Structures are given as C-alpha cells and as structure tokens.
Coordinates of C-alpha atoms in Angstrom, one line a residue:
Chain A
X11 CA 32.2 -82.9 69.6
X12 CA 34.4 -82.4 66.1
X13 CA 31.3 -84.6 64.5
X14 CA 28.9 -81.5 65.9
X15 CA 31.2 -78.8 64.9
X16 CA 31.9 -80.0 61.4
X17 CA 27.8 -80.7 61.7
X18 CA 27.1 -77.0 62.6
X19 CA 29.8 -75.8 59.8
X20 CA 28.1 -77.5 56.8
X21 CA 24.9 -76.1 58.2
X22 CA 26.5 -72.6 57.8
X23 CA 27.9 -73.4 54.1
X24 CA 24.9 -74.5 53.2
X25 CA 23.2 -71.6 54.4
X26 CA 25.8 -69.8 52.4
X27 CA 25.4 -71.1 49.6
X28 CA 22.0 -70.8 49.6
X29 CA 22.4 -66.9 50.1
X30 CA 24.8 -67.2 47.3
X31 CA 22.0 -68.8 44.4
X32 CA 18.9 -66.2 45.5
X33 CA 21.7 -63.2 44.6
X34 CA 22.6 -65.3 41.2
X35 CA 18.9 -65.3 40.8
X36 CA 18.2 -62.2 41.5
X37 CA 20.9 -60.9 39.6
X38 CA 20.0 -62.9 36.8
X39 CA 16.2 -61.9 37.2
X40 CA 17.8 -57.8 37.1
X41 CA 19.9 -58.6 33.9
X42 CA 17.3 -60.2 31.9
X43 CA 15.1 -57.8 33.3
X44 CA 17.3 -54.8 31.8
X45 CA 18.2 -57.2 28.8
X46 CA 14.5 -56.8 28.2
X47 CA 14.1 -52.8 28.3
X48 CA 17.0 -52.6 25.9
X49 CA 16.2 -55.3 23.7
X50 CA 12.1 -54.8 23.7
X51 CA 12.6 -51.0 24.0
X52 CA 10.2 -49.5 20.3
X53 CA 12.8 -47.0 20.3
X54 CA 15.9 -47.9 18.0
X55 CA 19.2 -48.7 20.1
X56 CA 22.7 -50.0 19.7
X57 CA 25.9 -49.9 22.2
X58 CA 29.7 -50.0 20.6
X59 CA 32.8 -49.8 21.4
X60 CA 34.4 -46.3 22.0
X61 CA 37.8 -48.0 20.2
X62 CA 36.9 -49.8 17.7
X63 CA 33.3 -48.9 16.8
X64 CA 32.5 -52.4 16.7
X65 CA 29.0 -52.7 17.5
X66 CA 28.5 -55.1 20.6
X67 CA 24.7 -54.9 21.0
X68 CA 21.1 -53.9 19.2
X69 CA 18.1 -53.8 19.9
X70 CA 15.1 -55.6 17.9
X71 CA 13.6 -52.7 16.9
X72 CA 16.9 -51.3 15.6
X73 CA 17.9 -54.2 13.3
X74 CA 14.4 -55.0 12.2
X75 CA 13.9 -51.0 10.5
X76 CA 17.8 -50.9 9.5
X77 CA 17.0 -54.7 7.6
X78 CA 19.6 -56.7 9.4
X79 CA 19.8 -59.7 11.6
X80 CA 21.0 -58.9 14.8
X81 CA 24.0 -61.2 13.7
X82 CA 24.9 -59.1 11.3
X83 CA 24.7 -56.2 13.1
X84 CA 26.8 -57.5 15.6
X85 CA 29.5 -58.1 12.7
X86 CA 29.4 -54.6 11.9
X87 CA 30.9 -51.3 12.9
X88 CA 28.5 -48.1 13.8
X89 CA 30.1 -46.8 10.3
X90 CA 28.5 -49.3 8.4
X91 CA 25.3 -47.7 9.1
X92 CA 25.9 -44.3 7.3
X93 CA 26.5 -43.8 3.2
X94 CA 29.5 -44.4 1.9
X95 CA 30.1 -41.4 1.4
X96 CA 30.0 -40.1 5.0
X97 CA 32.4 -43.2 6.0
X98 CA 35.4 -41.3 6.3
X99 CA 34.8 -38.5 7.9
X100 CA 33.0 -39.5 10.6
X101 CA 35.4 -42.8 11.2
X102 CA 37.8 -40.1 12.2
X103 CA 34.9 -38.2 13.8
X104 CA 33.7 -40.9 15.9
X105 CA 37.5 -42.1 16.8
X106 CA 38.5 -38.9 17.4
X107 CA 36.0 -35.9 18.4
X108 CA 33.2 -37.6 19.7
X109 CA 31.6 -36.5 22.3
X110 CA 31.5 -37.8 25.8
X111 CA 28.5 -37.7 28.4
X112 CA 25.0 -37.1 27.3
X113 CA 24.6 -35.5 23.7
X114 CA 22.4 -35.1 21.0
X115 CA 23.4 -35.3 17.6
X116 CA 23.5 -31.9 15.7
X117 CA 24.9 -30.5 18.9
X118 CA 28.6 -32.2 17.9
X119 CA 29.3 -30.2 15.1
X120 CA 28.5 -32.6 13.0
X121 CA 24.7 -32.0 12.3
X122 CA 24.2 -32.6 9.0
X123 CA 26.1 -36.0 8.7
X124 CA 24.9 -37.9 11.7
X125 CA 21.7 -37.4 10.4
X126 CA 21.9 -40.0 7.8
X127 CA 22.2 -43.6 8.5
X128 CA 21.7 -46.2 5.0
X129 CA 19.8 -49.1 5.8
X130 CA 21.1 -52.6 4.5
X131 CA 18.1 -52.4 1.2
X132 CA 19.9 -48.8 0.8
X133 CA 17.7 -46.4 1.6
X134 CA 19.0 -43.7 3.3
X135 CA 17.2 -41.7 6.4
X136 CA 17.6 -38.6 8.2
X137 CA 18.2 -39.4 12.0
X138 CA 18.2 -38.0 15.3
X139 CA 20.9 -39.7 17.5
X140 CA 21.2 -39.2 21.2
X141 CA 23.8 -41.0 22.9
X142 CA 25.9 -41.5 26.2
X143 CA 28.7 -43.1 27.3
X144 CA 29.1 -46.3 29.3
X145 CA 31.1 -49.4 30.6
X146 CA 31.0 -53.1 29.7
X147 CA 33.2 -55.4 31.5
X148 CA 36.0 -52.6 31.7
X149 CA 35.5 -51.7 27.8
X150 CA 34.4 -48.0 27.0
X151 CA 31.7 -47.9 25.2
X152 CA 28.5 -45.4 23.9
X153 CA 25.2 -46.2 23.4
X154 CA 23.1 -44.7 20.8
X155 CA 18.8 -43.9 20.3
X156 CA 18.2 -43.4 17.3
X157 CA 15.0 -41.7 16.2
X158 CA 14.2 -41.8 12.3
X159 CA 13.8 -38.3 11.7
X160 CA 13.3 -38.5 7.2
X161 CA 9.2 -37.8 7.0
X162 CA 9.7 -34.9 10.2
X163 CA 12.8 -33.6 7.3
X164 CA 10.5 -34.1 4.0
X165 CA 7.7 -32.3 5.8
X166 CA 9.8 -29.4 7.1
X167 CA 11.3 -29.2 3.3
X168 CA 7.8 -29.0 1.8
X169 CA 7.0 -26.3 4.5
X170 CA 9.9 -24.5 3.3
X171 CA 9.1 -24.6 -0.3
X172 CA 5.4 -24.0 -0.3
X173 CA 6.5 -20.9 2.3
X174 CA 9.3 -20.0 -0.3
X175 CA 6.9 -20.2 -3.1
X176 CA 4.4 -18.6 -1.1
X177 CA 6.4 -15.2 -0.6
X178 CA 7.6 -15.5 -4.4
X179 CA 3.8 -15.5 -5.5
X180 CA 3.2 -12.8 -2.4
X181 CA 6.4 -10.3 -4.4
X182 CA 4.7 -11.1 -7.6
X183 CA 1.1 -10.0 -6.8
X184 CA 2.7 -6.8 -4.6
X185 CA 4.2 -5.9 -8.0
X186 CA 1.4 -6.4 -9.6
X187 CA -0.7 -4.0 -7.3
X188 CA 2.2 -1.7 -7.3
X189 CA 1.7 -1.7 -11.2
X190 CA -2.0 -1.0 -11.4
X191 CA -1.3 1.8 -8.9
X192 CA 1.1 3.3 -11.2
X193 CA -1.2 2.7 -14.0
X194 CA -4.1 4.4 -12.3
X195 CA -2.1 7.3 -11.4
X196 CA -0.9 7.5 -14.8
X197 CA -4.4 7.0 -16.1
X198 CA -5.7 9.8 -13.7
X199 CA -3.4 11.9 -14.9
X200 CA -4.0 11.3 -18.8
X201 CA -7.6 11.7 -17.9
X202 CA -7.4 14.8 -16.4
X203 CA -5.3 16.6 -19.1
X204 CA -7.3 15.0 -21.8
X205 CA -10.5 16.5 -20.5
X206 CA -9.8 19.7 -19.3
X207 CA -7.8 20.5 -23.0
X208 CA -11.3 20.2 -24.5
X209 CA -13.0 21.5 -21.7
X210 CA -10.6 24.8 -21.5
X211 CA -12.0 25.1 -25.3
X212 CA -15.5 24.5 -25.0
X213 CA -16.0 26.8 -22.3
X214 CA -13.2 29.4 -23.6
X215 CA -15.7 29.7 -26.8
X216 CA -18.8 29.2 -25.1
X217 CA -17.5 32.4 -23.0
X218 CA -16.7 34.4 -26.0
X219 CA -20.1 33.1 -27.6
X220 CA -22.2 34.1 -24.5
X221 CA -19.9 37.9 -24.6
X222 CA -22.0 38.4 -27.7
X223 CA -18.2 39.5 -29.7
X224 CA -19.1 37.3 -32.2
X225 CA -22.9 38.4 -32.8
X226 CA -25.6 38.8 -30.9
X227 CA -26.9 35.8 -29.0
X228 CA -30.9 35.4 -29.1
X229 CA -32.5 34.6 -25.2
X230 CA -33.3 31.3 -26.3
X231 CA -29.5 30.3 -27.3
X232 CA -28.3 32.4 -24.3
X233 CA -30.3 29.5 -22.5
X234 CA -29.1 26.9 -24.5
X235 CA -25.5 27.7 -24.0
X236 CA -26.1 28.1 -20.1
X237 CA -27.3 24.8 -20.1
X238 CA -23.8 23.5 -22.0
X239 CA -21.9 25.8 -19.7
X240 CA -23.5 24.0 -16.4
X241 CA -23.2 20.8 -17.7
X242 CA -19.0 21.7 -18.7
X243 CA -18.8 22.6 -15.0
X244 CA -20.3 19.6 -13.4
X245 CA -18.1 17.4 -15.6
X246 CA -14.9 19.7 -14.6
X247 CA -15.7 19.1 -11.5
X248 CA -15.9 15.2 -11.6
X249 CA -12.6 15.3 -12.9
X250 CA -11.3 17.6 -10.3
X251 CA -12.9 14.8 -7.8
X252 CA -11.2 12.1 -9.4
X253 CA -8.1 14.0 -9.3
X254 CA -8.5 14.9 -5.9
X255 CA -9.2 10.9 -5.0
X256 CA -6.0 9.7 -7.3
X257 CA -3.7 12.4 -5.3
X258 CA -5.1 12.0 -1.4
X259 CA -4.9 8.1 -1.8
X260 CA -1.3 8.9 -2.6
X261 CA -1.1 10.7 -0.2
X262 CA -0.3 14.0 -2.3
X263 CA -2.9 16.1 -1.3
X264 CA -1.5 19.7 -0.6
X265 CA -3.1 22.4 1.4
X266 CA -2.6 26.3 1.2
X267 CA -3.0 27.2 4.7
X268 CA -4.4 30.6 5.2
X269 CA -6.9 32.1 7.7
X270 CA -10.4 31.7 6.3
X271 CA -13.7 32.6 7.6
X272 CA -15.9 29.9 8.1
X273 CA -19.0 32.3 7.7
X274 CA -17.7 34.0 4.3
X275 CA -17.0 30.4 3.0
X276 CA -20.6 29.3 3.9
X277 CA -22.7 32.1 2.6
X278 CA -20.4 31.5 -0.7
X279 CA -21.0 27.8 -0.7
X280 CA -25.2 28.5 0.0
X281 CA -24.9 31.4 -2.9
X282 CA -23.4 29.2 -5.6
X283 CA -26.3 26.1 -4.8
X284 CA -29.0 28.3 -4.7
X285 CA -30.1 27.8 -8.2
X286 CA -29.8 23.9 -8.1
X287 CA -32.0 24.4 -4.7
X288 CA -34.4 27.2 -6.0
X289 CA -34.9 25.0 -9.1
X290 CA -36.1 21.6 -7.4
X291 CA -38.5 24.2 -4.6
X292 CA -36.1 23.2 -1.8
X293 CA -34.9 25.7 0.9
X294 CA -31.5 26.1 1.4
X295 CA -30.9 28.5 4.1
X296 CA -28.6 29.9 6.4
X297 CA -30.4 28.2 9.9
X298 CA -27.9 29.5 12.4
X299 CA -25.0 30.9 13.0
X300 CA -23.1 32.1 16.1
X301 CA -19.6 33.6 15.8
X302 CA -16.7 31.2 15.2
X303 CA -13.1 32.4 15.2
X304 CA -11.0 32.4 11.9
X305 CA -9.7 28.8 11.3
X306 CA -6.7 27.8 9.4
X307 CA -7.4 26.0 6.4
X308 CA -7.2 25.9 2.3
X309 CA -10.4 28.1 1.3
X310 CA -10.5 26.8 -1.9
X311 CA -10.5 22.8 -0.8
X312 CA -13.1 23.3 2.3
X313 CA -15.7 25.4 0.1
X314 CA -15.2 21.7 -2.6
X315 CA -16.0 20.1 0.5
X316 CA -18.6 21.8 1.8
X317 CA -20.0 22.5 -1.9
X318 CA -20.2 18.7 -1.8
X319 CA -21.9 18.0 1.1
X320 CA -24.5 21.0 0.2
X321 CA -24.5 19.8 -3.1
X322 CA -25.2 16.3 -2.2
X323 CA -28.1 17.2 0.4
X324 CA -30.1 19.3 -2.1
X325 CA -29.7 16.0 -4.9
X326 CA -30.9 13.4 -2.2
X327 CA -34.2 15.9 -0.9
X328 CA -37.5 16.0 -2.7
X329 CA -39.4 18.1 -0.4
X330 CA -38.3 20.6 2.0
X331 CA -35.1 21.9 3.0
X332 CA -31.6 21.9 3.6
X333 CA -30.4 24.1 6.4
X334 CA -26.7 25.4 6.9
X335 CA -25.3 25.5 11.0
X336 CA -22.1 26.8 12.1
X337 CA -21.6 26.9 16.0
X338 CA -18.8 26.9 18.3
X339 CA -17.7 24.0 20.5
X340 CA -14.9 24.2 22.6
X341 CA -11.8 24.3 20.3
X342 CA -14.3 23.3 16.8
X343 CA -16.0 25.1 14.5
X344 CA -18.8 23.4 13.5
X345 CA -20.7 22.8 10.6
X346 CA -24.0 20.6 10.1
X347 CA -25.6 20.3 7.1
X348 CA -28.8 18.6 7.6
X349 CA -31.8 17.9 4.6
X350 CA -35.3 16.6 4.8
X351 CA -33.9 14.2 2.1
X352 CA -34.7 10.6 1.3
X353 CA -31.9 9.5 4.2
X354 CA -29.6 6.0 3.9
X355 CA -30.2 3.0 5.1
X356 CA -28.4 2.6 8.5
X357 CA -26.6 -0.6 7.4
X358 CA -25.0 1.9 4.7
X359 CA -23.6 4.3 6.6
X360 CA -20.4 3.4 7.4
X361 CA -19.5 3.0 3.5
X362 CA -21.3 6.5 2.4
X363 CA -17.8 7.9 2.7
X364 CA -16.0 5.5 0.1
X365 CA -15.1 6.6 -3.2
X366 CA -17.6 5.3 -5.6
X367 CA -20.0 4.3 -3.0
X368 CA -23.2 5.3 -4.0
X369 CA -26.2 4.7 -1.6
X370 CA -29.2 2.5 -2.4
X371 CA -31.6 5.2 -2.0
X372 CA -29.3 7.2 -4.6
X373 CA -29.5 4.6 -7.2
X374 CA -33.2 3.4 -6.6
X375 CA -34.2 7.4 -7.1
X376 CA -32.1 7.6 -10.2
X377 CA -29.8 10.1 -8.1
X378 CA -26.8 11.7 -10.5
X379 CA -23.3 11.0 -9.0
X380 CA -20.2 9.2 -9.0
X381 CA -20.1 8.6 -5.1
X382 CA -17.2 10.7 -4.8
X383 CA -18.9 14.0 -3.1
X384 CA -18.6 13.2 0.4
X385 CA -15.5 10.9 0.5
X386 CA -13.6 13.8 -1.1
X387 CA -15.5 16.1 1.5
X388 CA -13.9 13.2 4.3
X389 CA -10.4 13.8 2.6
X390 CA -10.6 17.8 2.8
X391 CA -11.8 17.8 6.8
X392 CA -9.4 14.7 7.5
X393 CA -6.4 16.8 6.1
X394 CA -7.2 19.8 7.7
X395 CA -7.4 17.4 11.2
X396 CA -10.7 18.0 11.8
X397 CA -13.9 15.3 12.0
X398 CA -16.6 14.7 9.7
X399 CA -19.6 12.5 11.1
X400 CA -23.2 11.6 10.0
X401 CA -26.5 10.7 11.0
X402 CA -29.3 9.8 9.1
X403 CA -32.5 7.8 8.5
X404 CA -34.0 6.5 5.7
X405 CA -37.0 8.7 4.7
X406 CA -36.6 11.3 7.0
X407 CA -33.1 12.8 6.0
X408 CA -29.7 13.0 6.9
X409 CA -27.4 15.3 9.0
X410 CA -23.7 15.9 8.2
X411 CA -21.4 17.4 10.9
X412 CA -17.9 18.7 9.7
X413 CA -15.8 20.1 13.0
X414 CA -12.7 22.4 12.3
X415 CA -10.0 22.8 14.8
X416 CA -10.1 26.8 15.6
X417 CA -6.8 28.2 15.1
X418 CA -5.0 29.0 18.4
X419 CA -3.3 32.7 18.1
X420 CA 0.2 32.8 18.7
Chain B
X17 CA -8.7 49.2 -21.5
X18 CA -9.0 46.7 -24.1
X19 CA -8.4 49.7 -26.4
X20 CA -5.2 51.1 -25.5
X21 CA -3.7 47.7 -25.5
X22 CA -5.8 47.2 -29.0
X23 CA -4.3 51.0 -30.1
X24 CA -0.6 49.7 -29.1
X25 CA -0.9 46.2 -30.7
X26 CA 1.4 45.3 -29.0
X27 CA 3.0 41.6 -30.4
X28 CA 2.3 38.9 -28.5
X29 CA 3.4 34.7 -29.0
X30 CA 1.0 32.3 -28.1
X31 CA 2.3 28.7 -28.2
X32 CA 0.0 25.5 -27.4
X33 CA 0.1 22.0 -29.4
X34 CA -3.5 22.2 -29.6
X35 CA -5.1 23.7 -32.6
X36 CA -8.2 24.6 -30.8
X37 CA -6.7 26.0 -27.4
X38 CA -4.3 28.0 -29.6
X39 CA -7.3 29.1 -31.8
X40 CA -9.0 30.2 -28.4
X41 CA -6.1 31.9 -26.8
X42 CA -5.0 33.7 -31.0
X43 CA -9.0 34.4 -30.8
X44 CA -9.4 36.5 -27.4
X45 CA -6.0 38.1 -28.0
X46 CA -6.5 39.2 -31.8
X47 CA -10.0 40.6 -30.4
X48 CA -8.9 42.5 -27.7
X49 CA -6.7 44.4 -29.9
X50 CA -2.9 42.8 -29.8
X51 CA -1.2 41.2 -32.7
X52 CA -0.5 37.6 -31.9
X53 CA 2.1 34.8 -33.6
X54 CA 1.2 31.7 -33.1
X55 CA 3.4 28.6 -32.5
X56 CA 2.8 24.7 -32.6
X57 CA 5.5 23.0 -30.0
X58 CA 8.2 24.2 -27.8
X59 CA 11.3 24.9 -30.5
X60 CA 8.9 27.0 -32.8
X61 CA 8.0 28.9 -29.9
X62 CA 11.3 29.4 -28.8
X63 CA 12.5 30.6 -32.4
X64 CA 9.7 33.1 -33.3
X65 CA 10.3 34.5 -29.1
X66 CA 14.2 35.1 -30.0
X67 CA 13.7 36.4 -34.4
X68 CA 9.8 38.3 -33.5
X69 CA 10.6 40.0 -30.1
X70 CA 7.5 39.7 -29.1
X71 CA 5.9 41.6 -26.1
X72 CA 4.8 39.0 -24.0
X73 CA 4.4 34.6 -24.4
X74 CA 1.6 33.0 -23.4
X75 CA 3.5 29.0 -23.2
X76 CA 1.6 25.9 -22.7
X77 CA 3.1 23.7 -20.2
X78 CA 2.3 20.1 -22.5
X79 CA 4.2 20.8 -25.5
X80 CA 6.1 17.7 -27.6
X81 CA 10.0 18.0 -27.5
X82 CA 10.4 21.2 -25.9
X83 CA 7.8 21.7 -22.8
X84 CA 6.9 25.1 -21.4
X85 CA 8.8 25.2 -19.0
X86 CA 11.8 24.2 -20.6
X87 CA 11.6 27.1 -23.3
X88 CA 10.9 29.5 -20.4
X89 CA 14.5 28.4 -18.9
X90 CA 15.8 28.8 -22.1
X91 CA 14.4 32.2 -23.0
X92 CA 15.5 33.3 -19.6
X93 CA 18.7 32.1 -20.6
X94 CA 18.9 34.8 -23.5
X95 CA 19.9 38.6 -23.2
X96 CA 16.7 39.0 -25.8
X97 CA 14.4 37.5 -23.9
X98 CA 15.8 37.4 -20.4
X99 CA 13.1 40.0 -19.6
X100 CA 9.8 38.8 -21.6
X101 CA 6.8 38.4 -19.6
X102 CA 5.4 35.0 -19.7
X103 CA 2.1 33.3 -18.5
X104 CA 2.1 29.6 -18.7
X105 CA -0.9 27.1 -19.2
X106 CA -0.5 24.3 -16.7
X107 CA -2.7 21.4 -17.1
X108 CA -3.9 21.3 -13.6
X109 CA -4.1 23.5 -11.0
X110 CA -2.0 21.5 -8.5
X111 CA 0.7 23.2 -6.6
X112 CA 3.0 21.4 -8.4
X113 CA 2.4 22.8 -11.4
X114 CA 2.2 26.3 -10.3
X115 CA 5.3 26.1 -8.3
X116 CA 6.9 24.3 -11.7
X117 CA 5.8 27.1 -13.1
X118 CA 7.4 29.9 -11.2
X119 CA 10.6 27.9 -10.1
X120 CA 11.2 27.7 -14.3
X121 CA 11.1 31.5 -14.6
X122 CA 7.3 31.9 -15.6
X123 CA 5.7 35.5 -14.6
X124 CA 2.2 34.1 -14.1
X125 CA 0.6 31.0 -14.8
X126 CA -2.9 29.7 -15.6
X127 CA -4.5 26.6 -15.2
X128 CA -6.7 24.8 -17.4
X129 CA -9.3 25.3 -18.3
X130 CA -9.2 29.2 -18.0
X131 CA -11.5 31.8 -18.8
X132 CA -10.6 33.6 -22.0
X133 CA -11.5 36.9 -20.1
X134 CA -9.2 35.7 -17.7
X135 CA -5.7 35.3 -19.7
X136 CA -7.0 38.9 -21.0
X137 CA -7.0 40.6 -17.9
X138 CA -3.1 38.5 -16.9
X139 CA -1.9 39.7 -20.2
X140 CA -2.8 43.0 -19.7
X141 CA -1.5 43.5 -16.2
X142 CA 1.7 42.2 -17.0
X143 CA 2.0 44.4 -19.8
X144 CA 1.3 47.2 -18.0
X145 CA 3.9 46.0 -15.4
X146 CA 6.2 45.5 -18.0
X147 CA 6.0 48.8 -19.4

C-alpha cells in the first residue's frame, strides 16, 4: 500500500517537474526570442539605469555605428555618448529632469542637446532619441531608439541657405526692377521735356513763318512748311503716347470728368483724319449713328483714343473705307470702327493691345508706328470703365468696338 | 486788338532758360506791340519783376535755381508784385502741372509746346482783366 502510494507520488513529481522544464523552455525560448528583437533590431537601441546612467544593454546595431564593442558600451554611462561639452548639463538633466513615460527627444526641453551624440572615432551626429521607461529585476531603468538624424540636419541646413540666398538674390533683382522703373520714369520724363522745348520752338516759328509777319511766304514754301508742321505734330504726339504709357503703367493716369457728347467727339475725330484718309482715296465716313445719351468722360483723352483707333484703321487699309458707328446698347454707348484694311493674323490678336506691339501685317507693309495707338486707346476706355474689343481677319480688315458706360442722371 | 495793346506797350517780363523759347515768346510779344524784358533763370526774373514793374510775367516752369513756380510764390509774397498777372509755361500738360501751377499763385498757365497766337491772346485777356 505505502510502496503504491509513494509509487503514485513520484509519478506526480515527475509529472511536475516535467511541467516545470517545458515553462523553463518556453520561457527561455520567449527571452531569447525578445533578446533577439532587441539585439538584431537595425534600429539603434540601449537600456540604462534611471540612477546611475550606467548603461546595462545595446544593441548590435547601436555599438557597431557608435564604434564600440558592446563591452565597452556596457562600461560606459549614456553621457559618454554626447560631446564633452554637453556632459554636464545633461548629467544633471538626465539625473534630474528627465522625462518619464513615452517621449521624444526635443519635446524635453532639451532639443538641441540630445541631438548630438559623439561616436568613439569622434565624430559627432545629430540624433533623434525616443525613449520610455522600464524595469529590470526591480531596477528603474529607460530605454532609448536612437535615430541618426545628421544628413536629414545638413540637408534641411542647405535648404535653408539656398532658400535664404534665394530671397536675398529675389530682394536684389526686385531692387533692380524697382531701379529701371524709376529710371524709365525718369527717362520718360527727360524725354518728354527735352522734345517738346524744341518742338514748342519749331512750331512757335513755323506759326509765325506760316502768319506771313515776317514776309510773305510763296505757295510752294507754304507747302513745305505744312509738311514740317504735320510731321512736328505726329512726333508730339508719339511723345504724348509715350507719356501717356509711362504714367497709366504707373498708374497716374488722371481723368477730367465732364459730360461729353459722343457724336460731337466723333465728327471731330472723322474731321481731323480726313486729310490722311482723303489723301490715300479711302472713305472715312460717318456709317451710322443713333442717339446716345451724354457720357461722362475726359473729352480730350477719348478723342486720343478714338483718333488712334481712326488713325490706325486708315494706316492699315489700301483700298476702301473706314466707317465710324455709334449705337446704343443697354447701359453702353458704342463705338465700332471697322476698315477694309489688310486685317491681323488671328494668332496676333490678343497682343495688338501691348505697348510696342506692332502687327506682322504692319511691319511686312512697311506700316509707320510705334505700336502704341491702340494700347493707349485700351488705357483711355479701361480708365473710363468701359470695354474695348476686336475682330479681324487677315486680308479682309478689322473691326474695333470701344463701349462707354452711359452716365446715369442723378 | 493787337494795336491798342501795341499803342499801350505795355511792359511785359518773359523769363525761360532757353534761348530759343525766350526768342519765340520776346518775338510774338515785341510784334504784337508790347515792350518785353527778357530774363535767363528764376532770380533774374525775380529781380527785373520787383526793379521794372512790369505789366504782366510770362515764367517758365523749368528754370535752374529758382523754378517758376517758386518765383511766382515769391512775387506773391511782395506788396510790388502781389498783384502781377502771371502765365506760366509748364512742360507738360498733366494735371499736375497745371494744378502746380495755380496752387503757386500763377493766373494762367500754358503747356508746351503752345501756339505763339496762343500766349498772345492769354496775355491779352489778362491784361485787359487786369486793367
């Protein structure tokens, strides 16, 4: 009986005991199995004491890019890792102020000098640490990640700098444009009062001249001096253009708003291009017109543009004519100027109203200009809020269309 | 009309750093009948306005040292002068300029380049609204 019972205990120990070594095995299987993550993990890693800072553990990876053996490291203290220079303030930082739980570095206050760790050659990098805190055998201790962070630095730098440099050489070309603009301002200016001093003289004389108070002027020089006098006016008036461009650009163009009468201005504008029309046998007339109401504007700047736009129709047509609409439309006046001209290209269109643009057909057919008539004429009508539109083909002539808002009584 | 300012010849100043403008502006004034002094800048202007009394000053704007408009503040400054009639020459015909012009005291102004015929027929009205 005892022999069975002692029989049937052993059988239990055994049993036991048996439990007991697949747990040991197990357990052992777990540890080396989490051994492994830490110690074959590519991302840098080492655990040390909370007290002490004595490092208890490191990773491959971590001793292998720091230059150490993991005997060495093992020897060291976490402050060991950083320049001399940081060793004092964060010894008293890590003792003292550390964080515990999850962190990342440069969230402790301490940014800028967690982020450098010295390897044992020297060298020192910029790192990213992200730690937490844990327990070995009873002891406090934290564990640290630590991500190499100096080319991500250097490249941010760089970015810095060439961005830095980039807005100085940005400053230095604005103030370089800004220059040039003041220069052409200036030059507009000198230009202006240079020419017209001569020009006020010219024509003052040719004026007395022509009155005859002098002497009496034979037909023949009469014509002569006409011709001068035309060609004084013409260049007046590119320099009134160019003053006009060099002001509305600066936005300085100034308007004297009074009523005017659309119909008045026209047969003005058609009267004063009559001769340039009558001479090359075109027909400038007067098509249609239907009553508009007064419309606020500057007389004087809307005849310029509407000279222009006459002007410019009579220079681009060889044969036929150039006929002069006004028309109501809801709130607009409206003007259309259309010739049986050589017309644009349609892929120029869009730049016919550009200072200085001048239109292949103009330059092929050896027409006079600056390319300033009808984006002065775009400057006037813009300023006064109204539209200015074309349409045209090449060889069979072009249409301009200038709308006005009407003035609104009260 | 020409002749009864002509019969009064009446003195007028006529003050431009140009040699040629001035000529122009001495030329139509002497030939329509007034008597004209002519000055070369600003301060000669401004002297022969306050020692010649003249009837009327025809400034340019452009002068070197003083400009027109600042010897038309400073003749308005003057008992002599607080009354002369003056036309101004402005460079351009901007708004500026004419309300420069105007806001420094001047009666009239014209803008280059004028008609001869024109600065006649100002100098003649303001004469006459002068006298």
């Amino acid at each position: 009986m005892v022999n069975n019972r002692l029989t049937a205990k052993i059988a239990k120990l055994e049993k036991l005991n048996a439990r007991l070594e697949r747990m040991h095995h197990a357990l052992r299987a777990s540890e080396r199995q989490f051994r492994l993550l830490f110690e074959q993990n590519p991302q840098p890693m080492l655990v040390y004491e909370q007290a002490t800072l004595q490092i208890v553990a490191a990773n491959y990876v971590l001793a292998e890019s720091y230059g150490y053996t993991k005997q060495e490291l093992l020897s060291m203290r976490i402050v060991d890792l950083v320049p001399a220079e940081d060793v004092e303030l964060l010894t008293a930082f890590f003792l003292t102020a550390a964080p515990t739980g999850p962190w990342i570095g440069g969230s402790d206050g301490f940014a800028d000098r967690t982020r450098r760790h010295q390897h044992k050659d020297g060298t020192v990098i910029d790192v990213e640490v992200a730690g937490d805190s844990l327990t070995v055998a009873g002891v406090s201790c934290r564990v640290w990640a630590v991500t190499d962070i100096t080319e991500r630095n250097r490249a941010e730098a760089e970015r810095m700098a060439l961005a830095e440099q980039l807005a100085v050489e940005l400053m230095g070309q604005n103030e370089r444009l800004r220059a040039i603009d003041e220069l052409k301002d200036q030059f507009v200016s000198v230009v202006s009062h240079e020419l017209r001093t001569p020009l006020t003289a010219i024509r003052g004389y040719l004026e007395i001249v022509l009155g005859g108070e002098p002497g009496p002027v034979t037909a023949e020089q009469q014509r002569c001096l006409e011709i001068v006098d035309a060609s004084c006016k013409q260049l007046l008036r590119v320099v009134s253009d160019l003053l006009l461009i060099g002001k509305s650009e600066a936005g300085q163009l100034a308007l004297e708003i009074a009523e005017v009468d659309l119909s008045a201005l026209l047969a003005e504008c058609i009267a004063a291009a009559k001769p340039s029309a009558d001479a090359k046998l075109i027909d400038l007339r007067l098509a249609g017109e239907r009553a508009v109401g007064p419309i606020a504007g500057d007389y004087g700047r809307l005849s310029q543009a509407v000279a222009n736009i006459i002007s410019n129709a009579i220079k681009f047509t060889e044969v036929g004519h150039v006929d002069v609409r006004l028309h109501a439309e809801l709130e607009w006046a409206v003007v259309e100027i259309a010739d049986t001209g050589v017309g644009v290209p349609a892929g120029e269109v869009d730049h016919l109203f550009m200072p200085f643009f001048r239109a292949s057909t103009a330059t092929r057919e050896a027409i006079p200009g600056v390319g300033l008539g009808l984006s002065i004429a775009k400057e006037i009508i813009d300023a006064h809020g109204g539209r200015i539109s074309l349409k045209t083909e090449e060889g069979s002539g072009t249409s301009i269309r200038v709308a006005l808002p009407v003035a609104v009584a009260g | 009309m020409e002749a009864v300012a002509g019969d009064q010849g009446l003195l007028v100043l006529a003050a431009d750093d140009d040699e040629i403008v001035l000529g122009l502006v001495v030329y139509r004034l002497e030939h329509s009948g007034y008597r004209v002094i002519a000055a070369h800048d600003g301060e000669e202007a401004l002297t022969l306005a306050l020692a010649r009394r003249p009837a009327l000053a025809v400034l340019d704007v452009m002068m070197p040292g003083l400009n027109g408009y600042e010897v038309t503040r400073l003749l308005r400054s003057y008992d002599a002068t607080r009354a002369l009639p003056i036309i101004l020459l402005t460079a351009r015909a901007e708004d500026a300029d004419s309300e420069r012009a105007l806001d420094a005291g001047a009666d009239e102004y014209l803008a280059k380049p004028f008609s001869p015929e024109q600065l006649r027929s100002r100098v003649e009205a303001l004469l006459a609204r002068a006298a």
